Structure formats: structure tokens, C-alpha cells
Amino acid sequence: MSQQLLIGILAVQGGVTEHVRVMENLGHATRLVRRTEHLEGLDGIVLPGGESTTMSRLLRLSGMIQPLRDAITGGLPAFGTCAGMIMLADNVLDTREDAESLGAIDVTVRRNAFGRQKDSFETSLDFTGIDRPVDAVFIRAPQIEEVGADVQVLAQVDSAVVAARQDHVLVTSFHPELTEDHQVHEYFVQMVREASTRV
Ligand code: GLN
């Protein structure tokens, strides 16, 4: 049997329990991350969807921005969905001036980029590295407008980039935790395993 991992779920705001449920369904232990000391000993961390400006404010109030940034840029594998993706990005467009992000992946994202008609929708996506199409739920989703040279684009909707990876950091515009399709979480777990065999 493959080894159980300890996956942190950032739990300051947003869709926390859904990620806990998926990771536990996949056989992994989870820990809610609310304070800096909760980062200790994690194999990976998930940043959920929610509201990135609120998440940023709460992380700043709890003094967690820098410790989280240090942990992830120092090699802790991270997976951000929707607002979590916004939190991990280097550059964020259409956000509050005082919103901070963690600068963990070389992308520029635009918040709420799908406009009113497509505010929320569900679709099936081809995802590089995953065999079967992935069920994807989009809710007031951001999109990736620019990617750096070291970033791999993993999925697109029309021409909009909605999933990407740079080394040990994975981001999706959509919410795989809201479906019964756990392939993207399994993909992340695989990234975590690769990172742990590298050290
Ligand atoms: N629109 C939200 C934001 O900008 C993200 C929405 C979501 O996470 N479902 O943070």
C-alpha cells in the first residue's frame, strides 16, 4: 500500500471541508491550517476557493503571509483552487490594491474573468497528465492571462488557461473538490510524492 500523506488545508476562509473530504477519500490524513505552527511537518498544502481578498486580509491579520510564502517557495507542494489559485499567483489583476498574494507561481491571473454570462458553469476538460477528461465546476472563476517560461499549461477552456503547474505548485481556476471526480487531487498527490522522493 502506498504511504499515507499529511495534507494541510488552509482554513482561514472558503471551501475547506470539501478538500478535506476528497483527501480523506483518497486515504490521506488532513490538518486544518489556521496558524503558522500548523505548517510544521506537512507533506503538501491545499489553498481552497472562497474570496481571495478576504483570505489575504485574514492571512495578514494572523501573520501568516510570510511563513506561508516561505514554506511554499521553500518547496512545500501547494495546490490552489480558484481563490487559492489567486493567492498563489505572482500577479493578480482586478483585485483590491491592498490584497497580497504569495508569489509562488509565475502567472498573471485575472479575477472573475469569465464575465456574467459564464459566471458559474460546469464542463469537462482535457487535462495534460490525466488520462480521462476532468469534471470542472467554475464559480466566479479567475483565468490565467500570462504564464512564465517555467510554467506548464495543463488545461484550457476555449483559449483561456484554467490549470497550470510550475514545479511543485499546481493551480486550477475551477473546483475539482465539488465533483466526485478526484483525478486532479490524485495528480496533486502524485506531485507531493515526487517532491518527497527528491529530497
Ligand atoms: N471570485 C473569487 C475571488 O476573486 C474566487 C471565487 C471562488 O473561489 N470560487 O477570490
XYZ file of C-alpha atoms and ligand atoms in Angstrom:
209
model
C 0.000 0.000 0.000
C 1.274 3.470 -0.752
C 2.147 5.648 2.181
C -0.388 7.969 3.755
C 0.429 11.657 3.414
C -0.384 14.573 5.708
C -2.071 17.282 3.654
C -2.775 20.689 5.144
C -5.895 22.542 4.086
C -5.631 26.301 4.544
C -8.654 27.015 6.721
C -8.914 30.769 7.191
C -11.872 31.125 4.793
C -13.663 29.358 1.942
C -14.432 25.807 0.813
C -12.311 23.898 3.305
C -14.389 20.819 4.155
C -14.756 19.716 0.531
C -10.978 19.377 0.158
C -10.758 17.542 3.493
C -13.392 15.098 2.242
C -11.582 14.415 -1.046
C -8.152 13.965 0.546
C -9.582 11.636 3.193
C -11.448 9.680 0.497
C -8.089 9.215 -1.197
C -6.728 7.783 2.065
C -4.702 10.737 3.320
C -4.620 12.499 6.662
C -5.532 16.183 6.707
C -4.822 19.082 9.024
C -6.655 22.415 9.065
C -4.055 25.166 8.760
C -5.040 28.275 10.707
C -1.778 29.301 12.297
C 1.872 29.264 11.326
C 2.707 26.288 13.555
C 0.208 24.172 11.622
C 2.610 24.233 8.654
C 5.103 22.100 10.547
C 5.522 18.590 9.144
C 3.066 18.850 6.247
C 3.696 16.917 3.037
C 1.584 19.316 0.978
C -0.979 22.091 1.313
C -4.248 22.948 -0.427
C -5.481 26.536 -0.719
C -9.241 26.348 -1.248
C -11.670 28.540 -3.139
C -13.505 31.361 -1.456
C -12.781 35.059 -1.630
C -9.149 35.912 -2.237
C -9.317 39.469 -0.877
C -10.802 38.201 2.404
C -8.294 35.359 2.545
C -5.463 37.811 2.021
C -6.762 40.087 4.798
C -7.190 37.233 7.271
C -3.762 35.798 6.479
C -2.219 39.201 7.021
C -4.019 39.631 10.358
C -2.804 36.267 11.554
C 0.770 36.966 10.429
C 0.737 34.019 8.065
C 1.523 35.586 4.690
C 5.296 35.400 5.018
C 5.512 31.967 6.732
C 3.213 30.505 4.086
C 5.182 32.161 1.288
C 8.456 30.868 2.768
C 7.106 27.335 3.186
C 5.827 27.109 -0.402
C 8.719 28.848 -2.118
C 10.962 26.665 0.046
C 9.478 23.524 -1.542
C 6.191 22.637 0.210
C 3.945 21.331 -2.597
C 0.839 23.509 -2.955
C -2.458 23.208 -4.817
C -4.705 26.263 -5.164
C -8.263 26.142 -6.463
C -9.970 29.336 -7.657
C -9.347 31.915 -4.891
C -6.489 29.610 -3.812
C -5.009 29.997 -7.290
C -5.267 33.772 -6.976
C -3.431 33.558 -3.629
C -0.566 31.560 -5.179
C -0.086 33.757 -8.272
C 2.756 36.200 -8.842
C 0.443 38.841 -10.337
C -3.272 39.452 -9.852
C -5.445 41.737 -11.982
C -8.771 43.279 -10.953
C -8.168 42.940 -7.258
C -8.035 45.315 -4.299
C -4.935 47.398 -4.089
C -4.084 46.077 -0.622
C -4.611 42.396 -1.497
C -1.438 40.357 -1.204
C -0.553 37.127 -2.941
C 2.131 34.572 -2.205
C 4.095 34.785 -5.466
C 4.566 31.027 -5.719
C 3.831 30.555 -9.435
C 4.861 32.746 -12.351
C 1.416 33.536 -13.742
C -0.799 36.594 -14.115
C -4.409 35.872 -13.197
C -7.500 37.985 -13.666
C -10.210 37.653 -11.025
C -13.811 36.973 -12.074
C -12.636 36.736 -15.674
C -15.456 34.730 -17.199
C -17.991 37.554 -17.063
C -21.654 37.455 -16.195
C -22.950 35.023 -18.804
C -20.487 32.403 -17.701
C -20.321 33.391 -14.039
C -20.726 29.778 -12.988
C -20.674 26.724 -15.206
C -19.652 23.099 -15.302
C -17.711 21.410 -18.058
C -15.454 18.528 -18.898
C -11.823 19.326 -19.667
C -8.801 17.691 -21.229
C -6.014 17.942 -18.660
C -2.386 17.229 -19.565
C -1.095 14.326 -17.483
C -4.559 12.950 -16.692
C -5.974 10.267 -18.968
C -9.708 10.838 -18.695
C -11.452 14.243 -19.118
C -11.842 16.080 -15.806
C -15.172 17.357 -14.428
C -14.720 21.019 -13.638
C -17.009 23.432 -11.795
C -16.304 27.145 -12.295
C -17.697 29.702 -9.817
C -16.854 33.352 -10.446
C -13.594 31.932 -11.649
C -10.314 33.639 -12.430
C -8.347 32.857 -15.551
C -4.650 32.810 -16.244
C -3.718 35.511 -18.724
C 0.052 35.095 -18.824
C 2.385 32.270 -17.955
C 6.137 32.417 -17.389
C 8.617 30.244 -19.281
C 8.806 27.638 -16.495
C 5.053 27.208 -16.206
C 3.293 24.277 -17.848
C -0.256 24.909 -19.088
C -2.411 21.891 -18.181
C -5.946 22.819 -19.237
C -7.842 25.447 -21.212
C -11.439 26.496 -21.786
C -11.593 27.850 -25.327
C -8.354 29.824 -25.309
C -8.381 30.684 -21.591
C -5.807 28.916 -19.417
C -7.531 27.358 -16.388
C -4.923 24.997 -14.949
C -1.153 25.269 -14.703
C 1.838 23.936 -12.858
C 5.297 25.182 -12.025
C 7.459 22.568 -10.347
C 5.699 21.762 -7.022
C 2.876 24.334 -7.366
C -0.446 23.444 -9.046
C -3.315 25.844 -9.717
C -6.807 25.463 -11.175
C -9.424 28.150 -11.881
C -12.085 25.575 -11.146
C -13.225 23.454 -8.195
C -12.446 19.744 -8.598
C -13.419 19.269 -4.925
C -17.070 19.954 -5.768
C -17.383 16.902 -8.010
C -16.950 13.181 -7.468
C -14.067 13.242 -9.931
C -10.896 13.170 -7.819
C -8.353 12.967 -10.625
C -6.870 16.430 -10.072
C -6.384 15.718 -6.359
C -4.724 12.418 -7.319
C -2.485 14.345 -9.703
C -1.507 16.655 -6.820
C -0.850 13.699 -4.511
C 1.500 12.341 -7.161
C 3.306 15.716 -7.245
C 3.661 15.526 -3.445
C 5.155 12.040 -3.691
C 7.612 13.177 -6.384
C 8.662 16.129 -4.214
C 9.276 13.916 -1.201
C 11.452 11.471 -3.134
C 13.569 14.331 -4.432
C 14.922 15.315 -1.005
N -14.080 35.420 -7.257
C -13.350 34.888 -6.128
C -12.106 35.710 -5.820
O -11.801 36.588 -6.525
C -12.968 33.452 -6.375
C -14.201 32.587 -6.452
C -14.003 31.190 -5.960
O -13.026 30.859 -5.275
N -14.971 30.373 -6.245
O -11.418 35.444 -4.885
